[in-house]
């Protein structure tokens, strides 16, 4: 009997438009095989197997689910805001900002050709590809004034290198939500096989250092949660709310990490 990968089956059965979309839904836990949740895109399925979606993905990628959780947890209402999205990639964060009422989003990414076509055609989105956020300026983005808020989802680079130039893009008291990826913040000796951080102590160390670095750059930490969805290979990630020139609040880092490891804040 012929078998095929689950991500291909989703496309071939007309449930999604692309394999990348299928993979995002699978990783987000939105796909059932024979009424059982399946988290592996490479799972082989037969024609007789029932494949269905738990619910349609509300955003163009699973990143939108992460940002939506942060907006809810931090009680952020971005209606009418101008936002810069650093590391836009497919556009999950950008899409989430728009669906929550943002007026305009500047989608910035060092890559090319990744942003979802729906967002490319949206007049509320300004696309800046092949753009290194470490050196981006207001003039480059055509900004006369600072934006109301920002978001950051980057890989293979420490957040400190992004937060410093971001000061020049966001207005005073502006809010930035950053996705903290311990696998890219911890030293190589702290990251296990497959690029996965398997020690909660490393998570705590990373969070303390990243938030301390942010405060040193003028970004006051206001909130912290574990991402509701894990990153690639099952990495636990975190979302923090930072206020430019704001008043820092004590954050329950120990509790957030503990809950994440107990499975209360991050799912595969």
Backbone as JSON, one array per atom type, in Angstrom:
{
  "sequence": "XXXXXXXXXXXXXXXXXXXXXXXXXXXXXXXXXXXXXXXXXXXXXXXXXXXXXXXXXXXXXXXXXXXXXXXXXXXXXXXXXXXXXXXXXXXXXXXXXXXXXXXXXXXXXXXXXXXXXXXXXXXXXXXXXXXXXXXXXXXXXXXXXXXXXXXXXXXXXXXXXXXXXXXXXXXXXXXXXXXXXXXXXXXXXXXXXXXXXXXXXXXXXXXXXXXXXXXXXXXXXXXXXXXXXXXXXXXXXXXXXXXXXXXXXXXXXXXXXXXXXXXXXXXX",
  "N": [[0.85, -1.2, 0.0], [0.55, 2.2, -0.85], [2.42, 4.75, 0.71], [2.82, 8.03, 2.15], [4.54, 11.03, 3.18], [3.38, 12.88, 6.0], [3.25, 15.71, 5.79], [3.17, 16.02, 3.02], [0.84, 14.66, 2.46], [-1.1, 16.32, 3.56], [-1.05, 18.45, 1.78], [-1.64, 17.17, -0.69], [-4.17, 16.24, -0.18], [-5.59, 18.49, -0.17], [-5.84, 20.06, 2.11], [-4.11, 22.03, 2.97], [-2.12, 24.7, 1.47], [0.59, 24.45, 0.93], [3.72, 22.67, 1.56], [5.32, 23.83, 3.5], [3.48, 25.26, 4.97], [1.99, 23.12, 5.89], [3.86, 21.83, 7.51], [4.21, 23.76, 9.48], [1.7, 23.72, 10.71], [1.65, 21.11, 11.68], [3.79, 21.12, 13.54], [2.7, 22.9, 15.29], [0.84, 21.41, 16.52], [-1.61, 21.06, 15.34], [-2.62, 19.08, 13.73], [-4.29, 16.02, 13.14], [-3.95, 12.52, 13.05], [-5.78, 9.8, 12.32], [-7.36, 10.61, 14.43], [-5.55, 11.18, 16.42], [-3.17, 13.36, 17.82], [-0.47, 14.44, 15.85], [2.96, 15.12, 15.69], [5.06, 15.01, 13.96], [6.32, 15.81, 10.87], [7.35, 14.03, 9.07], [6.03, 11.66, 9.43], [4.74, 8.68, 8.14], [1.89, 8.11, 6.22], [-1.03, 6.26, 5.23], [-3.4, 5.81, 2.53], [-5.76, 5.05, 3.67], [-5.69, 6.16, 6.16], [-7.03, 8.58, 8.39], [-6.75, 11.99, 8.05], [-6.74, 15.12, 9.48], [-7.42, 18.6, 10.3], [-7.08, 20.23, 13.41], [-7.96, 22.8, 13.87], [-8.21, 25.64, 11.71], [-5.08, 27.22, 10.99], [-4.63, 30.34, 12.38], [-2.89, 32.27, 11.47], [-0.3, 33.18, 9.06], [1.92, 31.69, 9.64], [3.29, 29.62, 12.29], [4.53, 31.35, 14.02], [2.86, 33.47, 14.5], [1.09, 32.52, 16.39], [2.67, 32.41, 18.63], [3.26, 35.16, 19.1], [0.68, 36.12, 19.48], [0.0, 34.93, 21.9], [1.72, 36.31, 23.57], [0.78, 38.96, 23.31], [-1.71, 38.7, 24.5], [-1.01, 37.8, 27.1], [0.51, 39.95, 28.05], [-1.29, 41.93, 27.94], [-1.63, 43.66, 25.69], [-2.8, 46.01, 23.42], [-2.65, 46.65, 20.2], [-4.01, 48.35, 18.46], [-4.17, 50.55, 15.78], [-1.47, 51.04, 15.79], [1.91, 51.66, 14.62], [4.31, 49.43, 13.53], [7.45, 47.73, 13.72], [8.76, 44.8, 12.44], [11.19, 42.67, 13.17], [13.12, 40.23, 11.63], [11.18, 38.99, 10.07], [10.59, 36.83, 8.31], [8.45, 34.28, 7.25], [6.26, 35.68, 8.04], [4.62, 35.44, 10.3], [4.55, 36.9, 12.78], [4.13, 39.48, 11.75], [1.63, 39.18, 10.5], [0.08, 38.58, 12.74], [0.24, 40.99, 14.23], [-1.18, 42.69, 12.48], [-3.7, 41.45, 12.41], [-4.47, 41.96, 14.95], [-5.0, 44.59, 14.94], [-3.01, 46.49, 14.25], [-1.88, 49.35, 12.45], [0.08, 49.64, 10.47], [2.84, 47.69, 9.31], [6.32, 47.32, 9.24], [8.1, 45.01, 7.69], [10.97, 43.37, 8.25], [13.77, 41.59, 7.1], [16.72, 39.61, 6.85], [16.85, 37.72, 4.95], [15.44, 36.52, 1.79], [12.48, 36.42, -0.2], [10.81, 34.98, 1.52], [8.53, 35.94, 2.84], [5.04, 35.6, 3.21], [2.78, 35.48, 0.46], [0.29, 36.75, 0.73], [0.77, 38.76, 2.57], [2.65, 40.24, 1.23], [1.12, 41.49, -0.66], [-0.44, 43.13, 0.81], [-1.38, 46.38, 1.52], [-0.8, 47.47, 3.96], [1.61, 46.61, 4.74], [5.06, 47.08, 4.65], [7.74, 45.88, 2.91], [10.95, 44.84, 3.64], [13.46, 43.24, 2.54], [16.53, 41.3, 2.51], [17.82, 42.86, 4.34], [19.83, 43.89, 6.89], [19.2, 43.87, 10.2], [20.9, 44.8, 12.15], [22.02, 47.09, 11.29], [20.07, 48.73, 10.34], [18.23, 51.75, 9.65], [16.14, 54.61, 10.48], [15.81, 56.24, 8.24], [16.32, 54.46, 6.19], [14.07, 52.85, 6.3], [12.18, 54.65, 5.72], [11.04, 56.15, 7.76], [9.74, 58.85, 9.47], [9.24, 59.4, 12.1], [9.62, 57.63, 15.25], [8.47, 54.22, 15.55], [5.52, 52.75, 17.09], [5.8, 50.27, 18.27], [7.61, 47.12, 18.35], [8.79, 43.92, 17.16], [10.75, 40.99, 17.62], [12.23, 38.26, 16.11], [14.68, 36.35, 15.71], [17.43, 34.32, 14.5], [20.51, 32.54, 15.18], [21.94, 34.69, 16.16], [22.69, 36.95, 18.8], [20.29, 38.59, 20.89], [21.04, 41.06, 21.92], [22.53, 42.36, 19.96], [20.59, 43.18, 18.26], [18.79, 44.68, 19.75], [20.11, 47.03, 20.39], [20.41, 48.73, 17.95], [17.7, 48.88, 17.5], [16.7, 50.71, 19.23], [16.77, 53.11, 17.9], [14.69, 53.0, 16.17], [12.27, 52.75, 17.44], [9.9, 54.68, 19.23], [10.26, 56.69, 22.23], [9.23, 55.1, 25.21], [8.08, 53.19, 23.75], [7.0, 49.84, 22.9], [8.51, 46.62, 22.79], [8.36, 43.31, 21.74], [10.09, 40.43, 22.26], [11.34, 37.35, 21.01], [12.89, 35.02, 22.82], [15.49, 32.89, 22.28], [17.01, 30.38, 23.7], [18.84, 28.53, 22.62], [20.38, 29.98, 20.87], [21.48, 31.88, 22.41], [22.88, 30.86, 24.53], [26.16, 29.6, 25.33], [28.2, 27.46, 23.18], [28.91, 25.14, 24.61], [26.81, 24.78, 26.28], [24.7, 23.96, 24.85], [22.97, 21.17, 23.75], [23.06, 18.0, 21.94], [21.99, 18.16, 18.58], [21.36, 20.8, 18.74], [19.77, 21.51, 20.9], [18.65, 22.85, 23.98], [18.82, 21.36, 27.01], [18.78, 21.74, 29.7], [17.35, 23.21, 32.45], [18.65, 25.06, 34.02], [20.33, 26.39, 32.3], [18.48, 27.78, 30.79], [17.52, 29.56, 32.73], [19.85, 31.04, 33.27], [20.3, 32.22, 30.75], [17.99, 33.81, 30.44], [18.2, 35.62, 32.62], [20.56, 36.94, 31.87], [19.99, 37.97, 29.26], [17.82, 39.69, 29.77], [19.01, 41.42, 31.57], [20.99, 42.53, 29.95], [19.3, 43.81, 28.14], [18.08, 45.73, 29.77], [20.31, 47.26, 30.33], [20.63, 48.52, 27.94], [18.62, 50.26, 27.89], [16.12, 49.15, 27.66], [13.41, 48.38, 29.41], [12.45, 45.55, 31.17], [9.2, 44.19, 31.18], [7.48, 42.05, 31.13], [7.21, 38.43, 31.0], [6.97, 35.29, 29.46], [6.7, 31.75, 28.8], [7.01, 30.49, 25.52], [4.06, 29.41, 23.81], [4.4, 27.49, 21.94], [6.9, 25.22, 21.03], [10.25, 25.69, 19.76], [12.24, 24.82, 16.81], [13.2, 21.38, 16.74], [12.24, 20.98, 19.25], [13.0, 22.88, 21.13], [12.61, 24.85, 24.04], [11.28, 28.06, 24.21], [11.1, 31.63, 24.9], [9.1, 34.57, 25.55], [9.44, 38.03, 25.83], [8.42, 41.19, 27.12], [9.47, 44.4, 26.47], [10.15, 47.74, 27.42], [10.99, 50.8, 26.02], [13.08, 52.99, 27.66], [11.51, 52.71, 29.89], [9.98, 51.72, 33.06], [11.48, 49.26, 34.85], [10.29, 46.02, 35.82], [10.19, 43.56, 38.39], [10.68, 40.27, 37.34], [9.25, 36.98, 37.22], [11.36, 34.91, 36.74], [12.39, 32.37, 37.55], [10.04, 30.94, 38.12], [8.71, 31.02, 35.64], [10.43, 29.51, 34.02], [10.33, 27.04, 35.35], [7.62, 26.34, 35.04], [7.54, 26.13, 32.29], [9.12, 23.89, 31.84], [7.56, 22.03, 33.03], [5.67, 21.75, 31.22], [3.62, 23.57, 31.01], [3.74, 25.9, 29.62], [4.81, 25.64, 27.1], [4.4, 23.91, 24.12], [4.84, 21.22, 21.83]],
  "CA": [[0.0, 0.0, 0.0], [1.36, 3.41, -0.98], [2.47, 5.66, 1.85], [3.45, 9.32, 1.89], [4.78, 11.85, 4.36], [2.19, 13.59, 6.48], [3.17, 17.06, 5.24], [2.74, 15.9, 1.62], [-0.56, 14.23, 2.46], [-1.94, 17.5, 3.82], [-1.14, 19.21, 0.53], [-2.3, 16.36, -1.71], [-5.6, 16.1, 0.16], [-6.21, 19.8, -0.28], [-6.08, 20.67, 3.41], [-3.26, 23.23, 3.03], [-1.64, 25.08, 0.14], [2.02, 24.2, 0.74], [4.34, 21.81, 2.57], [5.79, 24.65, 4.61], [2.28, 25.52, 5.78], [1.66, 21.86, 6.53], [4.84, 21.6, 8.58], [3.92, 24.69, 10.57], [0.51, 23.23, 11.41], [2.03, 19.89, 12.4], [4.59, 21.52, 14.7], [1.82, 23.62, 16.21], [-0.09, 20.47, 17.13], [-2.93, 21.28, 14.75], [-2.95, 18.01, 12.79], [-4.64, 14.73, 13.72], [-3.92, 11.33, 12.2], [-6.66, 8.82, 12.98], [-7.85, 11.29, 15.63], [-4.46, 11.34, 17.38], [-2.3, 14.47, 17.45], [0.81, 14.01, 15.3], [3.89, 16.25, 15.7], [6.18, 14.77, 13.05], [5.95, 16.0, 9.47], [7.81, 12.88, 8.31], [5.2, 10.48, 9.71], [4.2, 8.1, 6.91], [0.47, 7.79, 6.33], [-1.62, 5.52, 4.12], [-4.63, 6.39, 2.01], [-6.86, 4.72, 4.58], [-5.57, 6.95, 7.39], [-7.77, 9.84, 8.46], [-5.9, 13.15, 8.34], [-7.6, 16.3, 9.6], [-6.9, 19.73, 11.05], [-7.81, 20.54, 14.64], [-8.6, 24.07, 13.53], [-7.35, 26.34, 10.76], [-4.06, 28.1, 11.55], [-5.13, 31.71, 12.22], [-1.86, 33.16, 10.91], [0.42, 32.58, 7.94], [2.88, 30.73, 10.19], [3.12, 29.37, 13.72], [5.05, 32.47, 14.79], [1.74, 34.31, 14.9], [0.52, 31.95, 17.61], [3.56, 32.82, 19.72], [3.06, 36.58, 19.39], [-0.68, 36.29, 20.01], [0.05, 34.57, 23.32], [2.38, 37.41, 24.28], [-0.13, 40.11, 23.34], [-2.73, 38.41, 25.5], [-0.42, 37.74, 28.44], [1.0, 41.26, 28.45], [-2.43, 42.85, 27.81], [-1.25, 44.66, 24.69], [-3.78, 46.31, 22.36], [-1.9, 47.44, 19.23], [-4.89, 49.0, 17.49], [-3.7, 51.83, 15.25], [-0.02, 51.19, 15.96], [2.91, 51.42, 13.59], [5.16, 48.4, 14.13], [8.54, 47.16, 12.93], [8.91, 43.38, 12.75], [12.55, 42.26, 12.82], [13.17, 38.79, 11.43], [9.8, 38.7, 9.68], [10.53, 35.5, 7.7], [7.19, 34.02, 6.55], [5.34, 36.76, 8.39], [3.69, 35.11, 11.38], [4.42, 38.04, 13.69], [3.53, 40.58, 10.99], [0.22, 38.85, 10.33], [-0.55, 38.7, 14.05], [0.1, 42.43, 14.53], [-2.26, 43.23, 11.66], [-4.99, 40.88, 12.83], [-4.81, 42.55, 16.25], [-5.35, 45.99, 14.76], [-1.93, 47.41, 13.88], [-2.17, 50.11, 11.23], [1.09, 49.36, 9.45], [4.0, 46.93, 9.79], [7.52, 47.26, 8.42], [8.61, 43.65, 7.82], [12.41, 43.41, 7.95], [14.44, 40.3, 7.21], [17.98, 39.54, 6.12], [16.63, 36.78, 3.86], [14.7, 36.99, 0.62], [11.48, 35.54, -0.76], [10.16, 34.14, 2.52], [7.28, 36.52, 3.31], [3.85, 35.04, 2.59], [2.29, 36.33, -0.64], [-0.83, 37.57, 1.19], [1.32, 39.94, 3.23], [3.33, 41.04, 0.2], [0.11, 42.25, -1.38], [-1.19, 43.94, 1.76], [-0.85, 47.75, 1.55], [-0.41, 47.82, 5.32], [2.93, 46.01, 5.0], [6.23, 47.51, 3.87], [8.66, 44.75, 2.93], [12.38, 45.16, 3.54], [14.22, 42.01, 2.53], [17.98, 41.49, 2.38], [18.1, 44.01, 5.2], [20.43, 43.48, 8.16], [18.62, 44.68, 11.27], [21.95, 45.38, 12.98], [22.45, 48.38, 10.74], [18.93, 49.42, 9.74], [17.97, 53.09, 10.17], [14.82, 55.18, 10.16], [15.82, 56.71, 6.85], [16.25, 53.29, 5.32], [12.7, 52.36, 6.31], [11.29, 55.75, 5.38], [10.33, 56.56, 8.96], [10.01, 60.2, 9.96], [9.21, 59.3, 13.56], [9.75, 56.27, 15.74], [7.25, 53.43, 15.54], [4.93, 52.52, 18.41], [6.2, 48.98, 18.83], [8.41, 46.25, 17.5], [8.91, 42.52, 17.55], [12.02, 40.42, 17.16], [12.32, 36.8, 16.04], [15.88, 36.12, 14.91], [18.2, 33.11, 14.81], [21.96, 32.57, 14.97], [22.48, 35.97, 16.58], [22.21, 37.34, 20.12], [19.33, 39.7, 20.87], [21.7, 42.32, 22.24], [22.97, 42.99, 18.72], [19.4, 43.73, 17.59], [18.13, 45.65, 20.62], [20.81, 48.31, 20.37], [19.95, 49.57, 16.85], [16.25, 49.02, 17.55], [16.42, 51.93, 19.98], [16.63, 54.23, 16.97], [13.49, 52.83, 15.35], [11.08, 52.79, 18.29], [9.79, 55.92, 19.99], [10.4, 56.58, 23.68], [8.12, 54.41, 25.84], [7.57, 52.19, 22.83], [7.06, 48.46, 23.38], [9.06, 45.6, 21.9], [8.2, 41.93, 22.19], [11.19, 39.65, 21.69], [11.34, 35.91, 21.2], [14.21, 34.64, 23.34], [15.83, 31.52, 21.89], [18.21, 30.01, 24.45], [19.81, 27.79, 21.81], [21.25, 30.93, 20.19], [22.0, 32.81, 23.4], [23.81, 30.13, 25.4], [27.41, 29.22, 24.68], [28.14, 26.14, 22.52], [29.02, 24.04, 25.56], [25.54, 24.65, 27.01], [23.68, 23.47, 23.91], [23.17, 19.74, 23.55], [23.01, 17.39, 20.62], [20.88, 18.63, 17.76], [21.08, 22.2, 18.98], [18.68, 21.63, 21.87], [19.02, 23.13, 25.37], [18.11, 20.38, 27.82], [19.04, 22.03, 31.12], [16.62, 24.41, 32.87], [19.59, 26.04, 34.58], [20.8, 27.2, 31.16], [17.39, 28.7, 30.48], [17.51, 30.62, 33.73], [21.03, 31.88, 33.03], [20.08, 32.99, 29.52], [16.97, 34.83, 30.68], [18.76, 36.66, 33.48], [21.55, 37.72, 31.12], [19.35, 38.71, 28.17], [17.02, 40.79, 30.33], [19.96, 42.38, 32.14], [21.56, 43.24, 28.81], [18.26, 44.69, 27.6], [17.95, 46.87, 30.69], [21.5, 48.09, 30.16], [20.48, 49.27, 26.69], [17.47, 51.15, 28.03], [14.87, 48.42, 27.47], [12.96, 47.92, 30.72], [11.62, 44.35, 31.11], [7.88, 44.35, 31.77], [6.74, 40.79, 31.18], [7.93, 37.26, 30.5], [6.22, 34.04, 29.42], [7.24, 30.72, 27.91], [6.25, 30.42, 24.27], [3.09, 28.32, 23.82], [4.86, 26.5, 20.97], [8.35, 25.06, 21.07], [10.97, 25.97, 18.53], [12.74, 23.65, 16.09], [13.8, 20.28, 17.51], [11.67, 20.93, 20.6], [13.58, 23.88, 22.04], [11.73, 25.75, 24.78], [11.6, 29.47, 23.95], [10.41, 32.56, 25.79], [8.73, 35.87, 25.01], [9.56, 39.09, 26.82], [7.97, 42.53, 26.76], [10.47, 45.4, 26.86], [9.68, 49.13, 27.21], [12.12, 51.7, 25.84], [13.14, 54.02, 28.69], [10.4, 52.5, 30.82], [10.32, 51.33, 34.43], [11.63, 47.81, 34.92], [9.53, 45.31, 36.83], [10.78, 42.25, 38.72], [10.0, 39.21, 36.59], [9.36, 35.66, 37.87], [12.12, 34.06, 35.83], [12.46, 30.99, 38.05], [8.72, 30.33, 37.98], [8.42, 30.86, 34.21], [11.23, 28.38, 33.54], [9.81, 25.82, 35.96], [6.35, 26.03, 34.4], [7.82, 25.71, 30.92], [9.63, 22.52, 31.88], [6.44, 21.17, 33.43], [4.78, 21.66, 30.07], [2.47, 24.47, 31.13], [3.85, 27.09, 28.79], [5.32, 25.38, 25.76], [3.99, 22.64, 23.55], [5.59, 20.92, 20.63]],
  "C": [[0.88, 1.24, 0.0], [1.26, 4.28, 0.27], [3.11, 6.97, 1.42], [3.63, 10.08, 3.2], [3.52, 12.62, 4.73], [2.1, 14.99, 5.87], [2.73, 17.04, 3.77], [1.26, 15.52, 1.54], [-1.5, 15.41, 2.69], [-2.13, 18.33, 2.56], [-1.95, 18.45, -0.51], [-3.79, 16.17, -1.45], [-6.32, 17.43, 0.18], [-6.5, 20.5, 1.03], [-5.27, 21.94, 3.63], [-2.68, 23.49, 1.65], [-0.17, 24.76, -0.11], [2.57, 23.29, 1.84], [4.84, 22.62, 3.76], [4.64, 24.98, 5.55], [1.9, 24.26, 6.56], [2.59, 21.6, 7.71], [4.6, 22.51, 9.77], [2.73, 24.22, 11.39], [0.84, 21.99, 12.24], [2.8, 20.24, 13.66], [3.75, 22.24, 15.74], [0.8, 22.7, 16.87], [-1.49, 20.57, 16.58], [-3.36, 20.19, 13.77], [-3.21, 16.7, 13.53], [-4.53, 13.64, 12.67], [-4.69, 10.24, 12.94], [-7.06, 9.3, 14.37], [-6.82, 11.4, 16.75], [-3.55, 12.46, 16.9], [-0.94, 13.94, 16.99], [1.73, 15.22, 15.15], [5.08, 16.07, 14.77], [5.73, 14.86, 11.6], [6.32, 14.79, 8.62], [7.04, 11.6, 8.58], [4.6, 9.97, 8.39], [2.75, 7.69, 7.13], [0.0, 7.06, 5.07], [-2.91, 6.19, 3.69], [-5.8, 6.16, 2.95], [-6.82, 5.52, 5.88], [-6.39, 8.23, 7.29], [-6.83, 10.96, 8.87], [-6.79, 14.38, 8.39], [-6.91, 17.38, 10.43], [-7.75, 19.94, 12.29], [-8.62, 21.81, 14.42], [-7.68, 24.78, 12.56], [-6.33, 27.21, 11.49], [-4.5, 29.55, 11.32], [-4.14, 32.67, 11.58], [-1.08, 32.43, 9.81], [1.51, 31.62, 8.39], [2.67, 30.63, 11.69], [3.68, 30.48, 14.58], [3.93, 33.37, 15.29], [1.09, 33.83, 16.19], [1.35, 32.37, 18.82], [3.3, 34.28, 20.1], [1.68, 36.82, 19.98], [-0.73, 35.96, 21.5], [0.68, 35.68, 24.14], [1.46, 38.62, 24.39], [-1.21, 39.92, 24.4], [-2.15, 38.46, 26.91], [0.0, 39.11, 28.95], [-0.06, 42.35, 28.31], [-2.1, 44.01, 26.87], [-2.36, 44.79, 23.65], [-3.11, 47.21, 21.33], [-2.75, 48.17, 18.19], [-4.34, 50.37, 17.09], [-2.2, 52.02, 15.32], [0.75, 51.03, 14.65], [3.97, 50.52, 14.22], [6.28, 47.99, 13.17], [8.75, 45.72, 13.4], [10.27, 42.91, 12.24], [12.64, 40.74, 12.75], [11.82, 38.27, 10.99], [9.62, 37.31, 9.08], [9.22, 35.31, 6.94], [6.15, 35.08, 6.87], [4.35, 36.45, 9.48], [3.47, 36.25, 12.35], [3.72, 39.2, 12.98], [2.03, 40.37, 10.87], [-0.53, 39.02, 11.65], [-0.76, 40.16, 14.44], [-1.09, 43.01, 13.77], [-3.62, 42.73, 12.12], [-5.42, 41.4, 14.2], [-4.96, 44.07, 16.15], [-4.26, 46.96, 14.41], [-2.25, 48.09, 12.55], [-1.19, 49.79, 10.11], [2.27, 48.63, 10.08], [5.12, 47.0, 8.77], [8.16, 45.9, 8.67], [10.05, 43.59, 7.33], [13.01, 42.02, 8.1], [15.7, 40.29, 6.35], [17.86, 38.59, 4.92], [15.82, 37.38, 2.73], [13.68, 35.94, 0.19], [10.73, 34.67, 0.23], [8.77, 34.64, 2.91], [6.09, 35.99, 2.5], [3.26, 36.02, 1.57], [1.13, 37.22, -0.21], [-0.33, 38.86, 1.83], [2.04, 40.84, 2.24], [2.34, 41.96, -0.52], [-0.69, 43.19, -0.48], [-0.59, 45.35, 1.82], [-0.42, 48.22, 2.93], [0.97, 47.29, 5.68], [3.98, 46.59, 4.07], [7.3, 46.44, 4.02], [10.1, 45.21, 2.7], [13.18, 43.87, 3.68], [15.7, 42.32, 2.3], [18.44, 42.71, 3.19], [18.61, 43.53, 6.56], [19.97, 44.41, 9.27], [19.68, 45.31, 12.17], [22.31, 46.79, 12.53], [21.3, 49.2, 10.16], [18.68, 50.77, 10.42], [16.56, 53.54, 9.83], [14.75, 55.61, 8.7], [15.67, 55.55, 5.88], [14.83, 52.75, 5.21], [11.69, 53.45, 5.96], [10.48, 56.25, 6.55], [10.72, 57.98, 9.36], [10.1, 60.19, 11.48], [9.4, 57.84, 13.97], [8.42, 55.54, 15.7], [6.77, 53.2, 16.97], [5.47, 51.26, 19.08], [7.04, 48.2, 17.84], [8.33, 44.82, 17.99], [10.18, 41.97, 16.94], [11.96, 38.9, 17.24], [13.5, 36.47, 15.12], [16.6, 34.86, 15.38], [19.68, 33.33, 14.51], [22.6, 33.92, 15.3], [21.9, 36.32, 17.94], [21.29, 38.55, 20.03], [19.98, 41.05, 21.15], [22.09, 43.08, 20.97], [21.81, 43.6, 17.94], [18.78, 44.85, 18.43], [18.81, 47.02, 20.6], [20.37, 49.19, 19.2], [18.44, 49.79, 16.86], [15.82, 50.25, 18.34], [16.13, 53.1, 19.05], [15.38, 54.14, 16.11], [12.2, 53.01, 16.14], [11.06, 54.08, 19.11], [9.94, 55.67, 21.49], [9.1, 56.04, 24.29], [7.46, 53.4, 24.9], [7.82, 50.78, 23.35], [7.68, 47.55, 22.33], [8.84, 44.23, 22.53], [9.25, 41.08, 21.48], [11.0, 38.17, 21.99], [12.76, 35.52, 21.6], [14.45, 33.16, 23.05], [17.12, 31.1, 22.59], [19.27, 29.28, 23.63], [20.76, 28.7, 21.05], [21.87, 31.95, 21.15], [23.04, 32.15, 24.31], [25.08, 29.8, 24.62], [27.31, 27.81, 24.11], [28.22, 24.97, 23.49], [27.72, 23.8, 26.32], [24.42, 24.11, 26.13], [23.98, 22.02, 23.58], [23.11, 19.29, 22.11], [21.79, 17.86, 19.85], [20.52, 20.07, 17.99], [19.98, 22.45, 19.99], [19.24, 21.89, 23.27], [18.17, 22.22, 26.26], [18.28, 20.6, 29.32], [18.3, 23.3, 31.52], [17.53, 25.47, 33.47], [20.13, 26.95, 33.48], [19.73, 28.2, 30.76], [17.36, 29.86, 31.46], [18.67, 31.59, 33.51], [20.84, 32.78, 31.82], [19.09, 34.12, 29.77], [17.49, 35.96, 31.56], [19.72, 37.55, 32.68], [20.91, 38.56, 30.02], [18.57, 39.91, 28.7], [17.91, 41.84, 30.99], [20.61, 43.2, 31.03], [20.56, 44.24, 28.23], [18.11, 45.93, 28.47], [19.13, 47.82, 30.55], [21.46, 48.94, 28.9], [19.27, 50.2, 26.73], [16.13, 50.49, 27.8], [14.45, 47.82, 28.81], [12.07, 46.68, 30.58], [10.3, 44.55, 31.84], [7.11, 43.04, 31.9], [7.53, 39.66, 30.57], [7.02, 36.04, 30.56], [7.02, 33.01, 28.61], [6.39, 30.72, 26.65], [5.28, 29.24, 24.33], [3.46, 27.2, 22.85], [6.37, 26.41, 21.06], [8.97, 25.36, 19.71], [11.41, 24.69, 17.85], [13.41, 22.65, 17.02], [13.31, 20.23, 18.95], [12.25, 21.89, 21.59], [12.5, 24.71, 22.73], [12.21, 27.18, 24.54], [10.74, 30.36, 24.84], [10.11, 33.87, 25.07], [8.78, 36.91, 26.12], [9.04, 40.4, 26.26], [8.97, 43.53, 27.33], [9.96, 46.8, 26.51], [10.89, 50.05, 27.12], [12.05, 52.86, 26.83], [11.97, 53.94, 29.65], [10.9, 52.16, 32.21], [10.33, 49.81, 34.52], [10.79, 47.22, 36.05], [10.25, 44.0, 37.16], [9.99, 41.15, 38.03], [10.25, 37.85, 37.24], [10.09, 34.65, 36.99], [12.12, 32.6, 36.27], [11.14, 30.26, 37.83], [8.38, 30.07, 36.51], [9.17, 29.65, 33.65], [10.67, 27.06, 34.08], [8.51, 25.39, 35.28], [6.57, 25.54, 32.97], [8.29, 24.25, 30.89], [8.56, 21.53, 32.34], [5.41, 21.05, 32.33], [3.6, 22.58, 30.11], [2.56, 25.66, 30.2], [4.3, 26.83, 27.38], [4.94, 23.98, 25.31], [4.69, 22.45, 22.22], [4.9, 21.31, 19.36]]
}
